[in-house]
């Protein structure tokens, strides 16, 4: 872990990329994936503070894209997918890559447009796990 840094070392999202089941998605403009932990309270004798044990997790995320084709209308269904995300800013200390597993998309937008506005898609999803492929130390 770095104890100091210069501003140019901060990750720049411009270098972010996404692959859906191995297929590169150049239209991706943003991806957020978060894991919230389900915890149960643990009480102990002679310990005044509450303890907690993680008993599960809830993975949720959103993929935002420029609408360039009908990719998601054609491929979305109830089957699980994988999403690989990468941020590889040449100025940063390295690349960060994560594979999300057990991805299921929550909904499918069949139409969403507005005059004089560029088309975008935002697709919510859940996931059951992840694999750290590259991290920055």
mmCIF file of C-alpha atoms in Angstrom:
data_model
loop_
_atom_site.group_PDB
_atom_site.id
_atom_site.type_symbol
_atom_site.label_atom_id
_atom_site.label_comp_id
_atom_site.label_asym_id
_atom_site.label_seq_id
_atom_site.Cartn_x
_atom_site.Cartn_y
_atom_site.Cartn_z
ATOM 1 C CA UNK A 1 0.000 0.000 0.000
ATOM 2 C CA UNK A 2 1.317 3.433 -0.924
ATOM 3 C CA UNK A 3 1.958 5.941 1.858
ATOM 4 C CA UNK A 4 1.909 8.881 -0.569
ATOM 5 C CA UNK A 5 1.048 9.501 -4.205
ATOM 6 C CA UNK A 6 0.904 12.148 -6.892
ATOM 7 C CA UNK A 7 -2.423 13.101 -8.523
ATOM 8 C CA UNK A 8 -1.529 11.412 -11.819
ATOM 9 C CA UNK A 9 -1.579 8.022 -10.012
ATOM 10 C CA UNK A 10 -5.351 8.168 -9.411
ATOM 11 C CA UNK A 11 -7.262 5.714 -11.603
ATOM 12 C CA UNK A 12 -8.929 7.372 -14.587
ATOM 13 C CA UNK A 13 -12.208 5.716 -15.601
ATOM 14 C CA UNK A 14 -11.452 6.486 -19.255
ATOM 15 C CA UNK A 15 -9.337 3.322 -19.211
ATOM 16 C CA UNK A 16 -12.161 1.121 -17.877
ATOM 17 C CA UNK A 17 -13.334 -1.859 -19.956
ATOM 18 C CA UNK A 18 -16.002 -4.579 -19.691
ATOM 19 C CA UNK A 19 -16.378 -8.084 -21.162
ATOM 20 C CA UNK A 20 -19.654 -10.049 -21.032
ATOM 21 C CA UNK A 21 -18.976 -13.803 -21.171
ATOM 22 C CA UNK A 22 -15.693 -13.034 -22.930
ATOM 23 C CA UNK A 23 -17.184 -10.585 -25.455
ATOM 24 C CA UNK A 24 -15.715 -7.078 -25.267
ATOM 25 C CA UNK A 25 -18.304 -4.304 -24.825
ATOM 26 C CA UNK A 26 -16.766 -1.126 -26.318
ATOM 27 C CA UNK A 27 -20.044 0.723 -25.687
ATOM 28 C CA UNK A 28 -19.645 0.456 -21.883
ATOM 29 C CA UNK A 29 -19.377 3.855 -20.199
ATOM 30 C CA UNK A 30 -19.585 2.876 -16.519
ATOM 31 C CA UNK A 31 -19.774 -0.157 -14.276
ATOM 32 C CA UNK A 32 -20.449 -0.309 -10.552
ATOM 33 C CA UNK A 33 -20.505 -3.547 -8.555
ATOM 34 C CA UNK A 34 -20.925 -3.692 -4.780
ATOM 35 C CA UNK A 35 -21.080 -6.548 -2.298
ATOM 36 C CA UNK A 36 -23.085 -5.957 0.876
ATOM 37 C CA UNK A 37 -22.488 -8.436 3.657
ATOM 38 C CA UNK A 38 -25.271 -10.129 5.613
ATOM 39 C CA UNK A 39 -24.197 -10.289 9.249
ATOM 40 C CA UNK A 40 -25.583 -11.862 12.395
ATOM 41 C CA UNK A 41 -25.000 -10.393 15.809
ATOM 42 C CA UNK A 42 -22.735 -12.399 18.123
ATOM 43 C CA UNK A 43 -22.892 -11.763 21.874
ATOM 44 C CA UNK A 44 -20.070 -12.937 24.101
ATOM 45 C CA UNK A 45 -19.704 -13.185 27.858
ATOM 46 C CA UNK A 46 -17.550 -10.432 29.385
ATOM 47 C CA UNK A 47 -17.446 -8.487 26.097
ATOM 48 C CA UNK A 48 -19.589 -5.339 26.252
ATOM 49 C CA UNK A 49 -19.460 -4.645 22.520
ATOM 50 C CA UNK A 50 -21.487 -6.483 19.916
ATOM 51 C CA UNK A 51 -19.645 -8.779 17.563
ATOM 52 C CA UNK A 52 -20.768 -9.786 14.083
ATOM 53 C CA UNK A 53 -20.283 -12.799 11.857
ATOM 54 C CA UNK A 54 -20.683 -12.600 8.090
ATOM 55 C CA UNK A 55 -23.208 -15.239 6.997
ATOM 56 C CA UNK A 56 -23.807 -14.224 3.387
ATOM 57 C CA UNK A 57 -23.519 -11.510 0.788
ATOM 58 C CA UNK A 58 -25.679 -9.560 -1.609
ATOM 59 C CA UNK A 59 -23.927 -8.556 -4.838
ATOM 60 C CA UNK A 60 -25.528 -5.811 -6.946
ATOM 61 C CA UNK A 61 -24.366 -3.606 -9.774
ATOM 62 C CA UNK A 62 -25.166 -1.450 -12.766
ATOM 63 C CA UNK A 63 -23.669 -1.456 -16.252
ATOM 64 C CA UNK A 64 -24.109 1.724 -18.310
ATOM 65 C CA UNK A 65 -23.556 1.786 -22.066
ATOM 66 C CA UNK A 66 -24.013 3.860 -25.156
ATOM 67 C CA UNK A 67 -26.824 2.293 -27.196
ATOM 68 C CA UNK A 68 -25.178 1.207 -30.467
ATOM 69 C CA UNK A 69 -27.015 -2.035 -31.243
ATOM 70 C CA UNK A 70 -29.501 -4.586 -29.888
ATOM 71 C CA UNK A 71 -26.934 -6.699 -28.026
ATOM 72 C CA UNK A 72 -28.832 -6.840 -24.743
ATOM 73 C CA UNK A 73 -32.236 -7.467 -26.268
ATOM 74 C CA UNK A 74 -30.720 -10.452 -28.097
ATOM 75 C CA UNK A 75 -28.716 -12.030 -25.266
ATOM 76 C CA UNK A 76 -30.451 -11.298 -21.991
ATOM 77 C CA UNK A 77 -32.283 -14.084 -20.272
ATOM 78 C CA UNK A 78 -32.451 -15.811 -16.900
ATOM 79 C CA UNK A 79 -29.177 -17.723 -17.361
ATOM 80 C CA UNK A 80 -26.131 -16.658 -15.391
ATOM 81 C CA UNK A 81 -23.338 -14.717 -17.059
ATOM 82 C CA UNK A 82 -19.907 -13.435 -16.109
ATOM 83 C CA UNK A 83 -18.645 -9.861 -16.316
ATOM 84 C CA UNK A 84 -14.961 -9.005 -16.349
ATOM 85 C CA UNK A 85 -14.048 -5.415 -15.616
ATOM 86 C CA UNK A 86 -10.669 -3.766 -15.899
ATOM 87 C CA UNK A 87 -9.189 -0.335 -15.215
ATOM 88 C CA UNK A 88 -5.708 -0.074 -16.713
ATOM 89 C CA UNK A 89 -4.674 3.580 -16.539
ATOM 90 C CA UNK A 90 -1.085 3.883 -17.832
ATOM 91 C CA UNK A 91 -0.353 6.564 -15.201
ATOM 92 C CA UNK A 92 -1.601 4.490 -12.252
ATOM 93 C CA UNK A 93 0.540 2.059 -10.256
ATOM 94 C CA UNK A 94 -0.958 -0.884 -12.140
ATOM 95 C CA UNK A 95 -4.169 -2.434 -13.429
ATOM 96 C CA UNK A 96 -7.140 -3.662 -11.443
ATOM 97 C CA UNK A 97 -9.197 -6.520 -12.909
ATOM 98 C CA UNK A 98 -12.200 -8.276 -11.378
ATOM 99 C CA UNK A 99 -14.339 -11.137 -12.717
ATOM 100 C CA UNK A 100 -17.923 -11.072 -11.448
ATOM 101 C CA UNK A 101 -19.536 -14.517 -11.448
ATOM 102 C CA UNK A 102 -23.126 -15.691 -11.307
ATOM 103 C CA UNK A 103 -24.310 -12.470 -12.950
ATOM 104 C CA UNK A 104 -28.047 -12.235 -13.614
ATOM 105 C CA UNK A 105 -29.476 -9.102 -15.202
ATOM 106 C CA UNK A 106 -32.541 -7.729 -13.413
ATOM 107 C CA UNK A 107 -34.479 -6.231 -16.287
ATOM 108 C CA UNK A 108 -34.507 -5.656 -20.006
ATOM 109 C CA UNK A 109 -35.389 -2.260 -21.482
ATOM 110 C CA UNK A 110 -37.106 -2.814 -24.809
ATOM 111 C CA UNK A 111 -37.445 0.865 -25.696
ATOM 112 C CA UNK A 112 -36.185 4.109 -24.137
ATOM 113 C CA UNK A 113 -35.482 7.136 -26.324
ATOM 114 C CA UNK A 114 -35.878 10.885 -26.428
ATOM 115 C CA UNK A 115 -35.568 13.419 -29.255
ATOM 116 C CA UNK A 116 -32.182 15.155 -29.571
ATOM 117 C CA UNK A 117 -30.627 12.888 -26.966
ATOM 118 C CA UNK A 118 -27.946 10.238 -27.436
ATOM 119 C CA UNK A 119 -29.225 6.802 -26.507
ATOM 120 C CA UNK A 120 -27.849 5.081 -23.423
ATOM 121 C CA UNK A 121 -28.667 1.823 -21.667
ATOM 122 C CA UNK A 122 -28.395 1.178 -17.961
ATOM 123 C CA UNK A 123 -28.731 -2.459 -16.912
ATOM 124 C CA UNK A 124 -29.009 -3.482 -13.244
ATOM 125 C CA UNK A 125 -27.698 -6.894 -12.211
ATOM 126 C CA UNK A 126 -26.950 -9.145 -9.271
ATOM 127 C CA UNK A 127 -23.953 -11.437 -8.846
ATOM 128 C CA UNK A 128 -23.036 -14.293 -6.530
ATOM 129 C CA UNK A 129 -19.256 -13.997 -6.383
ATOM 130 C CA UNK A 130 -16.088 -12.484 -7.758
ATOM 131 C CA UNK A 131 -12.483 -13.309 -8.538
ATOM 132 C CA UNK A 132 -9.685 -10.766 -8.174
ATOM 133 C CA UNK A 133 -7.622 -11.164 -11.323
ATOM 134 C CA UNK A 134 -5.214 -8.245 -10.807
ATOM 135 C CA UNK A 135 -4.851 -5.826 -7.913
ATOM 136 C CA UNK A 136 -2.573 -2.867 -7.276
ATOM 137 C CA UNK A 137 -0.356 -3.073 -4.182
#
